[in-house]
Amino acid sequence: MHFNNTSFGILPYVKQVVWLTLVTATVALAVVCVRLFSLVHFSADINIVNADFWRVLWQGLRFDVATSIRLFLPVYLVSLLAVLLPAFMGRCALWLGLFWGGVVAVCVVVLSVANVGYIAFFGTPFNASAIENLKYDNNAIAESVWGSGSFLGYGLASLIASIIVAVVCYKMAKWLMVQWVGVKLGVMVSTGFVLISLILVLSLGRGSFSNFPLSHKHLIVSASPTYNNAVPNGVLAVYYAVLEYLDSRNLAPANDAEGRMLYQAFYGHEAREGALWPQLFVSTPKLELLAEKPPHVVLHLVESLGNEPLTSEFGGQVDLLGGLKGHLQQDYWFQHFLPAGNDTQSSLVAMLGNINLPTITQSKYKQVSLDTAAAKVFQRKGYKTVFIYTGYEGIRNRSNFLLNQGFDEVVGAHQLLQQYPQMPTNVWGGEDAYMYDYAANLMLQHGTDKQPLFVVTLTTTNHPPYKVPTSFIGNEPVVDSELKSKIGSLPDHSLATFKYTNVNLGQFISRIKASDIAESTIIAATGDHAVRGLTGFKGGVLRNIAVPFYLYIPSSYKPNTPVDLEQVASHKDIMPTLYQLSLSEAIYPNMGRNILAPIKLGSPHNFAASDRYIVTNKGARLKTKPDVFNPLLIGHGLTLGPPVPEADFASAQVYDNLVDWMTRKQLVGEGLVDIGGEDPQ
């Protein structure tokens, strides 16, 4: 007995399987080219002898095959069912497969190229932040993407790749349709082919012939983010970004038993009997000076203020600092400093809220008033708290959120325009010079005899599309070939907006230092994240993401002990440092340390934390690869050496989990008791 193409759908099914094989091979070949480009382009020390290099290619290939098959699976199953139906149904399924296979191939390749473009700017594959960014104004997104400097190149690459893949798929489909027109297959052969092909399709679609299919954990193959970033194709990166985004919207309850376990793991001792929540807070010491003359405190959060471009090694003879340079040299400048996140929202929420949920400002939790909010610590001690922002107040609902987190006032671009009608605007808001002028005038008019001020500012000018203010045209730095090689695909005028913000920040500091409130005002400044898109260099992954932490402290408030400017610290340490400098008997979350004080051996806070790394004065560990340790090269700042075996990081390993528990406790946990306080560790 035989099946033929006129009675049953076996032959169309055979062609469908062949077509699926051809499409999968095409996708795998195209994406491996994209993957190789990513490895070569983003790694300064790529080495094909390195086992990680081949692991990336192999793991990436497994994901590419699995992704193609999973996307094609519905059509494949239709063809499988059509085997027992008239051949006409099988041919319809085949035509559907030919169309869908082309769509799958083009989409995977285009998204993979786009994913590389995202990596080029953000240093990570598509993630939940990419989805969050879609909530911005469409015009703002479009201008920022276009102004980032790499859109044209990656857009052109996507177009060319999609055309090539589409043409290849068309040629393969045309060839396939003229093959085996009169072939007859026996029952045994047909049944065997169906069973074997079904097993292969399902197994390859799982990515494994073992009990465990490919999953998110298999994306980590190396201690190097550059290698790990190259593993997922574009579709896979988008898939996990959506899952991450959805997961961030649904928080699990935070029970007391979990909290006590994390408390002991982080602080190194058991929590006392009674309520756990107050034990997570500590108190600054009682100091007569701070009780009688609390200083004004200003914290500048500066858009894309990376530490590397502030160094003379980066700029060479090109001035990128303006008037900020003198202040960095005169005051405290911590250069081995890491940001909480790789985007403004993550760092802002982490620093001012002490939580790890960047989406909170637009979520169902946006009305929750956090006990861990930084401004509340100052507010409870009698400070007037003001947040001043160059951007529009409605962006990410920041204004409403911050007003609920201890800020008495939030001033944004619309209010700045009322004070400065001449201020030019763009897709993100106004210009930094006017914001700094407003902040300085607020401080100077307030004087020394009134209620102390806690002011936080956030800039936007040094954000894509890097629109150089007209007032600064003619003062742009001249970008030589050496400097151009360091900024990669970023436009030259990105250095102009970088310098512009530094110039105006320097002018603000100079005005305060020259005023009557110079001896009663503490000024701090840091970057929300580093300059994204800098060209990588060997061992320099931490240097690329590092931000500065600058401190001006009046003489009467300066610490009495030497300060270690070479220590490793991060955003989590900024607020505890400012609390200790300015407040007497103030209760605050015990989640960081005073970096002006001598480092205490055995303290749980002796590490720096970013979104991807845990770093001590000895070396760094990638959070997703905790079994690999890269030592810091002695005398070379944050430059990392090759990986070596090392014991675990003790309390640092559970820091994120404890912050997560504290976040959930406040947002979805049981009612909180009044906070108390202990001596800081």
XYZ file of C-alpha atoms in Angstrom:
681
model
C 0.000 0.000 0.000
C 1.288 3.490 -0.846
C 0.373 7.059 -0.010
C 0.664 9.557 -2.839
C 0.370 13.248 -3.116
C -3.119 13.097 -4.583
C -4.803 11.156 -1.765
C -3.147 12.094 1.554
C -0.966 14.890 2.939
C 2.235 12.924 3.557
C 4.243 14.511 0.762
C 3.326 18.073 1.790
C 4.305 17.053 5.331
C 7.698 15.813 4.107
C 8.225 19.110 2.319
C 7.155 20.994 5.424
C 9.804 19.199 7.473
C 12.435 19.934 4.835
C 11.302 23.557 4.757
C 11.522 23.817 8.547
C 15.062 22.418 8.352
C 16.056 24.952 5.683
C 14.543 27.891 7.575
C 16.211 26.827 10.822
C 19.574 26.488 9.087
C 19.164 29.910 7.476
C 18.292 31.538 10.795
C 21.175 29.813 12.562
C 23.682 30.885 9.903
C 22.456 34.493 9.830
C 22.342 34.862 13.619
C 25.784 33.316 14.095
C 27.116 36.095 11.846
C 25.377 38.670 14.068
C 26.736 36.897 17.145
C 30.295 36.919 15.819
C 29.997 40.632 15.075
C 28.814 41.219 18.642
C 31.742 39.270 20.094
C 34.340 41.008 17.962
C 32.840 44.490 18.227
C 32.259 44.578 21.986
C 35.258 42.635 23.253
C 38.720 44.162 23.202
C 40.366 40.847 24.012
C 38.408 38.280 21.986
C 40.248 34.979 21.770
C 39.028 31.990 19.753
C 41.166 29.725 21.914
C 39.037 30.741 24.882
C 36.550 27.991 25.749
C 33.927 30.671 26.483
C 34.062 31.793 22.857
C 33.021 28.362 21.594
C 30.527 27.951 24.425
C 28.796 31.121 23.287
C 28.559 29.870 19.701
C 27.324 26.428 20.725
C 24.797 27.653 23.271
C 23.642 30.370 20.907
C 23.160 27.808 18.132
C 21.049 25.634 20.432
C 18.860 28.620 21.284
C 18.587 29.655 17.619
C 17.419 26.200 16.557
C 14.987 25.974 19.465
C 13.635 29.470 18.805
C 13.035 28.814 15.094
C 11.263 25.532 15.761
C 9.111 26.933 18.561
C 7.981 29.830 16.397
C 7.208 27.433 13.545
C 5.581 24.781 15.747
C 1.892 25.756 15.224
C 2.247 25.442 11.447
C 4.197 22.213 11.816
C 1.419 20.709 13.937
C -1.147 21.686 11.306
C 0.910 19.834 8.692
C 1.193 16.864 11.020
C -2.594 16.683 11.392
C -3.016 17.106 7.648
C -1.096 13.865 7.006
C -4.367 11.962 7.432
C -6.384 14.492 5.455
C -6.666 14.999 1.711
C -3.503 16.261 0.072
C -5.205 19.575 -0.626
C -5.217 20.313 3.102
C -1.554 19.346 3.332
C -0.678 21.674 0.467
C -2.544 24.535 2.159
C -0.550 23.889 5.312
C 2.639 23.848 3.252
C 1.851 27.199 1.631
C 1.146 28.611 5.078
C 4.479 27.203 6.242
C 6.352 28.758 3.339
C 4.969 32.171 4.222
C 5.358 31.792 7.978
C 8.887 30.414 7.695
C 9.964 33.511 5.782
C 8.371 35.762 8.403
C 10.085 33.851 11.217
C 13.497 34.011 9.550
C 13.273 37.747 8.835
C 11.942 38.603 12.311
C 14.615 36.617 14.150
C 17.416 38.192 12.136
C 16.066 41.762 12.327
C 15.450 41.538 16.069
C 18.904 40.029 16.567
C 20.525 42.988 14.823
C 18.347 45.358 16.858
C 19.376 43.504 20.002
C 23.037 44.127 19.190
C 22.205 47.820 18.766
C 20.559 47.795 22.190
C 23.636 46.113 23.666
C 25.831 48.761 22.050
C 24.019 51.491 23.960
C 22.816 49.855 27.188
C 25.443 47.126 27.612
C 22.792 44.412 27.951
C 20.326 42.547 25.694
C 16.689 43.648 25.572
C 15.282 43.665 29.109
C 12.303 44.983 31.062
C 13.729 48.510 30.839
C 13.300 48.390 27.069
C 9.579 47.810 27.568
C 9.395 50.444 30.280
C 10.984 52.932 27.891
C 8.027 52.476 25.541
C 5.942 54.377 28.079
C 7.827 57.544 27.244
C 6.467 59.931 24.655
C 6.852 58.385 21.183
C 8.489 61.520 19.830
C 11.008 61.511 22.699
C 11.846 57.871 22.050
C 12.273 58.464 18.327
C 14.540 61.479 18.777
C 16.635 59.743 21.429
C 17.118 56.590 19.366
C 18.028 58.611 16.294
C 20.353 60.852 18.289
C 22.218 58.011 19.978
C 24.527 57.859 16.965
C 24.186 54.192 16.030
C 20.605 53.921 14.789
C 21.457 54.546 11.151
C 24.144 51.857 11.078
C 22.103 49.184 12.803
C 18.962 50.162 10.900
C 20.794 49.778 7.599
C 22.258 46.460 8.755
C 18.756 45.227 9.664
C 17.415 46.239 6.279
C 20.213 44.527 4.369
C 20.010 41.397 6.516
C 16.231 41.167 6.105
C 16.471 41.504 2.329
C 19.161 38.832 2.090
C 17.229 36.430 4.303
C 13.962 37.092 2.445
C 15.616 36.424 -0.925
C 17.252 33.226 0.359
C 13.919 32.006 1.743
C 12.187 32.784 -1.538
C 14.807 30.870 -3.529
C 14.598 27.893 -1.176
C 10.788 27.833 -1.316
C 10.803 27.997 -5.085
C 13.260 25.084 -5.258
C 11.294 23.025 -2.736
C 7.984 23.239 -4.578
C 9.322 21.483 -7.688
C 10.865 18.537 -5.839
C 9.445 14.980 -5.544
C 6.254 15.674 -7.502
C 5.453 12.034 -8.266
C 7.053 10.275 -5.308
C 5.099 7.436 -3.624
C 5.838 6.512 -0.019
C 4.928 3.257 1.683
C 3.022 3.047 4.952
C 6.043 1.903 6.946
C 8.330 4.549 5.490
C 5.720 7.261 5.956
C 4.955 6.251 9.549
C 8.628 5.979 10.409
C 9.383 9.364 8.875
C 6.521 11.012 10.766
C 7.551 9.516 14.115
C 11.260 10.252 13.755
C 10.679 13.785 12.506
C 8.190 14.456 15.312
C 10.690 13.310 17.947
C 13.454 15.433 16.396
C 11.275 18.533 16.093
C 10.072 18.309 19.690
C 13.546 17.561 21.063
C 15.293 20.299 19.103
C 12.480 22.677 20.005
C 13.197 21.934 23.677
C 16.863 22.560 22.967
C 17.809 19.327 24.647
C 17.366 15.551 24.463
C 17.688 15.320 28.275
C 15.096 15.937 30.979
C 15.788 19.672 31.193
C 14.969 22.013 28.287
C 16.863 25.203 27.536
C 15.894 28.004 29.888
C 16.997 31.411 31.095
C 19.772 29.954 33.260
C 21.487 28.566 30.158
C 22.073 32.097 28.816
C 24.981 32.514 31.251
C 28.041 30.742 29.888
C 30.872 32.992 31.061
C 32.031 35.436 33.720
C 32.265 38.018 30.920
C 29.079 40.036 30.163
C 30.334 40.513 26.606
C 30.159 36.759 26.003
C 26.845 36.344 27.829
C 25.274 39.237 25.923
C 25.980 37.461 22.631
C 24.119 34.249 23.534
C 20.431 35.198 23.066
C 19.069 35.991 19.643
C 16.703 38.948 19.301
C 13.457 37.018 19.669
C 14.713 35.242 22.771
C 15.892 38.532 24.305
C 12.466 40.085 23.689
C 10.732 37.023 25.171
C 12.700 37.178 28.414
C 12.308 40.964 28.548
C 8.531 40.529 28.488
C 8.695 37.871 31.211
C 10.915 40.121 33.340
C 8.524 43.021 32.845
C 5.450 40.962 33.743
C 7.236 39.490 36.751
C 8.023 42.983 38.054
C 4.318 43.808 38.112
C 3.364 40.971 40.471
C 5.162 40.903 43.794
C 5.082 37.962 46.189
C 4.278 38.580 49.874
C 7.250 39.061 52.232
C 6.857 36.808 55.244
C 8.693 37.248 58.537
C 10.526 33.904 58.380
C 12.097 34.799 55.050
C 13.068 38.216 56.365
C 14.779 36.791 59.439
C 16.728 34.314 57.339
C 17.931 37.107 55.054
C 18.691 39.363 58.031
C 20.977 36.750 59.564
C 22.641 35.965 56.230
C 23.392 39.651 55.564
C 24.210 41.087 59.005
C 25.876 37.947 60.336
C 23.742 37.530 63.458
C 20.193 36.580 64.329
C 17.491 39.180 64.609
C 16.166 39.817 68.094
C 12.756 38.727 69.288
C 9.941 41.086 68.448
C 9.247 43.053 65.293
C 11.870 42.579 62.585
C 11.254 45.755 60.581
C 12.716 48.269 63.104
C 15.891 46.178 63.301
C 16.584 47.005 59.653
C 17.084 50.658 60.580
C 19.947 52.369 62.415
C 20.545 55.822 63.878
C 23.195 58.460 63.384
C 24.978 59.472 66.620
C 23.926 62.442 68.707
C 26.120 65.423 67.739
C 25.641 68.911 69.149
C 26.872 70.667 65.988
C 24.395 68.841 63.757
C 21.565 69.260 66.230
C 22.086 73.022 66.495
C 23.345 73.844 62.987
C 22.208 71.201 60.507
C 23.735 72.039 57.121
C 21.933 72.381 53.812
C 22.450 69.254 51.702
C 22.386 69.225 47.906
C 22.611 66.021 45.880
C 23.092 66.359 42.130
C 22.106 63.325 40.071
C 23.654 63.985 36.680
C 22.541 62.316 33.462
C 25.213 59.993 32.032
C 28.010 61.362 34.206
C 30.507 58.549 33.817
C 33.778 58.704 35.722
C 36.016 57.552 32.869
C 35.443 60.659 30.658
C 36.363 62.854 33.640
C 39.875 61.424 33.776
C 42.849 62.965 31.989
C 43.645 59.576 30.415
C 40.336 59.646 28.556
C 40.198 63.250 27.401
C 43.915 63.856 26.926
C 44.349 67.483 25.921
C 40.618 67.907 25.256
C 38.766 69.762 28.030
C 35.569 67.887 28.910
C 35.202 69.203 32.465
C 35.124 72.979 32.287
C 34.892 74.566 35.735
C 34.100 71.233 37.383
C 37.747 70.197 37.115
C 38.974 72.487 39.868
C 36.312 71.289 42.302
C 37.139 67.639 41.642
C 40.769 68.403 42.449
C 40.019 70.454 45.574
C 37.345 68.309 47.235
C 36.546 64.632 47.719
C 36.362 62.679 44.447
C 35.661 58.951 44.702
C 36.454 57.340 41.362
C 35.934 53.657 42.155
C 32.204 54.109 42.407
C 29.364 52.143 40.811
C 25.780 53.163 39.960
C 22.775 51.239 41.229
C 21.423 50.743 37.711
C 22.153 51.250 34.061
C 19.303 53.699 33.536
C 18.021 56.818 35.248
C 14.852 55.299 36.664
C 16.565 52.335 38.305
C 19.208 54.488 39.991
C 16.711 57.156 41.035
C 14.321 54.693 42.679
C 17.161 52.769 44.326
C 18.799 55.876 45.819
C 15.710 57.818 46.871
C 13.455 54.876 47.698
C 15.883 52.150 48.800
C 13.858 49.641 46.783
C 14.526 47.604 43.642
C 11.315 48.199 41.665
C 11.932 50.842 38.958
C 8.388 50.396 37.634
C 6.827 51.529 40.907
C 6.165 55.095 39.728
C 3.626 53.857 37.163
C 2.452 50.699 38.891
C -0.434 49.901 41.208
C 1.998 50.589 44.077
C 2.699 54.193 43.049
C 0.663 55.628 45.957
C 2.518 53.634 48.636
C 4.568 55.931 50.861
C 7.840 54.150 51.604
C 9.368 53.994 55.079
C 12.741 53.635 53.371
C 12.426 56.862 51.327
C 15.564 59.000 51.655
C 13.813 62.383 51.726
C 11.737 61.277 54.718
C 14.896 60.905 56.803
C 15.629 64.604 56.260
C 11.981 65.582 56.534
C 11.670 63.943 59.963
C 14.625 66.079 61.132
C 12.945 69.323 60.113
C 14.369 69.823 56.614
C 12.481 71.312 53.700
C 12.879 68.822 50.859
C 12.894 69.854 47.193
C 13.416 67.853 43.997
C 14.395 69.905 40.933
C 14.295 68.272 37.515
C 15.131 69.564 34.052
C 12.643 67.104 32.560
C 8.894 67.291 32.300
C 7.102 66.513 35.537
C 4.904 63.809 34.024
C 7.735 61.612 32.741
C 7.329 58.209 34.390
C 4.925 59.886 36.860
C 8.003 60.968 38.819
C 6.543 64.172 40.201
C 3.499 62.552 41.831
C 5.563 59.644 43.105
C 8.271 61.793 44.706
C 5.725 64.042 46.396
C 4.530 60.913 48.157
C 8.069 59.956 49.226
C 8.966 62.847 51.505
C 9.566 65.706 49.051
C 7.723 68.909 49.908
C 8.154 70.274 46.384
C 8.938 68.877 42.951
C 10.000 71.411 40.330
C 10.122 70.312 36.687
C 10.435 71.823 33.229
C 6.960 73.412 33.231
C 7.664 75.273 36.475
C 11.139 76.238 35.291
C 9.535 77.776 32.206
C 7.441 80.007 34.441
C 10.660 81.322 36.014
C 12.645 81.324 32.751
C 10.292 81.916 29.788
C 13.349 82.146 27.528
C 14.456 78.564 28.346
C 14.606 76.424 25.187
C 12.883 73.033 25.422
C 13.297 69.673 23.737
C 11.669 66.238 23.871
C 12.845 65.648 27.459
C 12.303 69.082 28.971
C 14.468 72.161 29.455
C 18.194 72.875 29.691
C 20.422 72.130 32.660
C 21.808 75.650 33.009
C 18.397 76.999 34.033
C 17.816 74.166 36.502
C 21.186 74.790 38.185
C 20.466 78.526 38.292
C 17.081 77.868 39.910
C 18.655 75.539 42.478
C 21.419 78.021 43.317
C 18.928 80.887 43.701
C 16.760 78.725 45.948
C 19.739 77.995 48.190
C 21.042 81.553 48.281
C 17.641 83.137 48.950
C 16.973 80.640 51.715
C 20.133 81.695 53.522
C 21.492 80.269 56.759
C 18.914 81.269 59.350
C 15.898 79.439 57.992
C 14.833 75.820 57.873
C 17.651 73.650 56.426
C 17.224 72.416 52.853
C 17.631 68.984 51.311
C 17.707 69.471 47.541
C 18.034 66.796 44.871
C 18.537 67.754 41.228
C 18.316 65.615 38.099
C 19.610 66.765 34.704
C 18.589 65.699 31.175
C 20.680 67.621 28.632
C 23.344 64.916 28.335
C 20.742 62.406 27.152
C 20.158 61.265 23.595
C 19.526 62.953 21.203
C 22.383 65.038 22.732
C 20.959 68.367 21.621
C 23.625 71.012 22.234
C 22.071 74.161 23.755
C 22.401 77.167 21.473
C 24.064 79.093 24.298
C 26.894 76.557 24.254
C 27.501 76.464 20.497
C 31.091 77.526 19.876
C 32.294 75.977 23.122
C 32.092 72.339 22.010
C 35.224 70.236 22.557
C 37.265 69.406 19.477
C 37.056 65.621 19.099
C 40.351 64.232 17.796
C 40.806 60.758 16.316
C 41.985 59.237 19.602
C 38.970 60.539 21.485
C 36.679 59.478 18.644
C 37.913 55.906 18.972
C 36.873 55.906 22.642
C 33.284 57.022 22.082
C 32.607 54.397 19.435
C 29.403 55.089 17.517
C 28.315 57.942 19.788
C 28.030 61.258 17.937
C 30.752 63.839 18.555
C 28.231 66.278 20.006
C 27.541 63.817 22.853
C 30.817 65.106 24.305
C 29.542 68.664 23.900
C 26.459 67.987 26.041
C 28.671 66.105 28.512
C 30.924 69.142 28.868
C 27.956 71.537 28.947
C 26.473 69.851 31.999
C 29.873 69.726 33.719
C 30.404 73.430 33.085
C 27.045 74.318 34.633
C 27.485 71.950 37.562
C 30.876 73.577 38.179
C 29.281 77.026 38.085
C 26.673 75.977 40.647
C 29.363 74.732 43.019
C 31.403 77.914 42.512
C 28.385 80.114 43.318
C 27.696 78.256 46.546
C 31.349 78.263 47.596
C 31.562 82.017 47.007
C 28.389 82.763 49.000
C 27.403 83.236 52.630
C 26.162 79.652 52.824
C 29.485 78.111 51.765
C 30.233 77.003 55.322
C 26.769 75.565 55.895
C 26.154 73.639 52.683
C 27.220 70.126 51.732
C 27.258 69.410 48.000
C 27.280 65.911 46.526
C 27.181 64.838 42.890
C 27.115 61.538 41.038
C 26.000 60.092 37.731
C 22.707 58.250 37.368
C 24.739 55.884 35.207
C 27.858 56.111 33.068
C 28.140 57.191 29.444
C 26.587 54.321 27.533
C 28.224 53.275 24.301
C 31.893 53.863 25.136
C 34.207 51.538 23.269
C 35.323 48.684 25.526
C 38.926 48.031 26.421
C 40.704 45.115 28.027
C 39.663 44.537 31.619
C 37.707 47.788 31.622
C 34.122 46.660 32.109
C 33.881 48.289 35.558
C 35.617 51.433 34.355
C 33.044 51.723 31.586
C 30.126 51.661 34.029
C 31.707 53.583 36.933
C 30.353 56.982 37.981
C 32.036 59.616 40.167
C 30.953 60.546 43.651
C 31.931 64.131 44.442
C 31.643 65.750 47.876
C 32.181 69.332 49.007
C 32.132 69.510 52.803
C 32.560 72.750 54.759
C 35.485 72.703 57.173
C 33.393 72.471 60.355
C 31.598 69.368 59.066
C 34.611 67.518 57.661
C 35.552 64.152 59.166
C 38.446 64.067 61.629
C 39.954 60.885 60.196
C 41.682 60.353 56.817
C 39.349 59.438 53.963
C 40.226 56.589 51.594
C 39.486 57.903 48.097
C 40.632 54.623 46.543
C 37.976 52.497 48.214
C 35.252 50.752 46.227
C 31.717 51.995 46.918
C 28.413 52.532 45.145
C 25.112 54.395 45.134
C 23.861 52.435 48.150
C 26.463 54.294 50.261
C 25.573 57.860 49.267
C 22.595 58.478 51.526
C 24.138 56.845 54.648
C 27.182 59.094 54.118
C 25.020 62.215 53.825
C 22.943 61.234 56.864
C 26.076 60.821 58.984
C 27.456 64.149 57.747
C 24.378 66.238 58.390
C 21.897 64.686 60.821
C 21.966 64.044 64.553
C 20.042 61.033 65.856
C 18.397 60.342 62.506
C 16.929 56.911 61.831
C 17.570 55.445 58.372
C 17.650 52.075 56.531
C 20.795 50.100 57.348
C 21.603 49.274 53.730
C 24.863 51.131 53.141
C 27.827 52.694 54.940
C 29.438 56.043 55.619
C 32.380 56.023 53.201
C 34.053 58.943 54.999
C 34.591 56.779 58.071
C 37.360 54.189 58.369
C 36.349 50.847 56.916
C 35.290 48.425 59.652
C 36.556 44.903 59.156
C 33.691 42.467 59.202
C 31.044 45.065 58.370
C 28.357 43.634 56.067
C 28.515 46.810 53.963
C 32.097 46.494 52.677
C 31.197 46.044 49.021
C 29.833 47.934 46.033
C 26.716 46.801 44.192
C 25.531 47.584 40.678
C 22.741 45.949 38.714
C 25.166 43.295 37.424
C 28.209 43.233 39.725
C 29.260 42.786 43.306
C 32.661 44.415 43.909
C 35.008 44.577 46.878
C 38.442 46.159 47.216
C 39.839 42.838 46.017
C 37.787 42.117 42.936
C 34.446 41.643 41.238
C 31.866 38.959 40.712
C 29.155 38.897 38.062
C 25.864 38.294 39.876
C 24.715 35.765 37.312
C 28.024 33.878 37.487
C 28.838 33.828 41.227
C 31.385 31.035 40.951
C 33.884 33.200 39.026
C 35.938 36.004 40.595
C 37.952 38.639 38.717
C 40.608 40.361 40.869
C 41.245 44.087 40.638
C 44.715 44.776 39.260
C 46.694 46.535 41.972
C 47.437 50.131 41.075
C 45.005 50.133 38.132
C 41.766 51.259 39.770
C 38.766 49.263 38.585
C 40.643 47.362 35.895
C 39.949 43.654 36.194
C 42.405 40.809 35.789
C 41.659 37.288 34.480
C 39.276 35.131 36.567
C 40.599 33.094 39.494
C 38.977 30.797 42.089
C 37.786 32.678 45.173
C 35.574 32.137 48.216
C 32.070 33.613 48.203
C 31.250 37.226 49.037
C 29.330 36.381 52.220
C 26.789 39.130 52.988
C 27.101 40.769 49.574
C 25.612 37.677 47.964
C 22.264 38.203 49.725
C 22.107 42.006 49.520
C 19.769 42.036 46.498
C 17.502 39.476 48.148
C 17.258 41.547 51.316
C 16.447 44.718 49.344
C 13.849 42.741 47.421
C 12.291 41.507 50.673
C 12.195 45.048 52.077
C 10.580 46.237 48.855
C 7.889 43.568 48.980
C 7.365 44.089 52.711
C 6.436 47.709 52.108
C 4.385 47.189 48.968
C 2.478 43.971 49.594
C 3.461 42.854 53.105
C 1.538 43.205 56.372
C 1.193 46.567 58.073
C 4.460 48.036 59.308
C 5.232 49.048 62.860
C 6.918 52.297 63.846
C 10.587 52.194 62.925
C 13.226 52.269 65.601
C 16.953 52.377 65.187
C 20.278 50.857 66.175
C 23.893 51.896 65.950
C 25.142 51.577 62.349
C 27.421 48.652 61.586
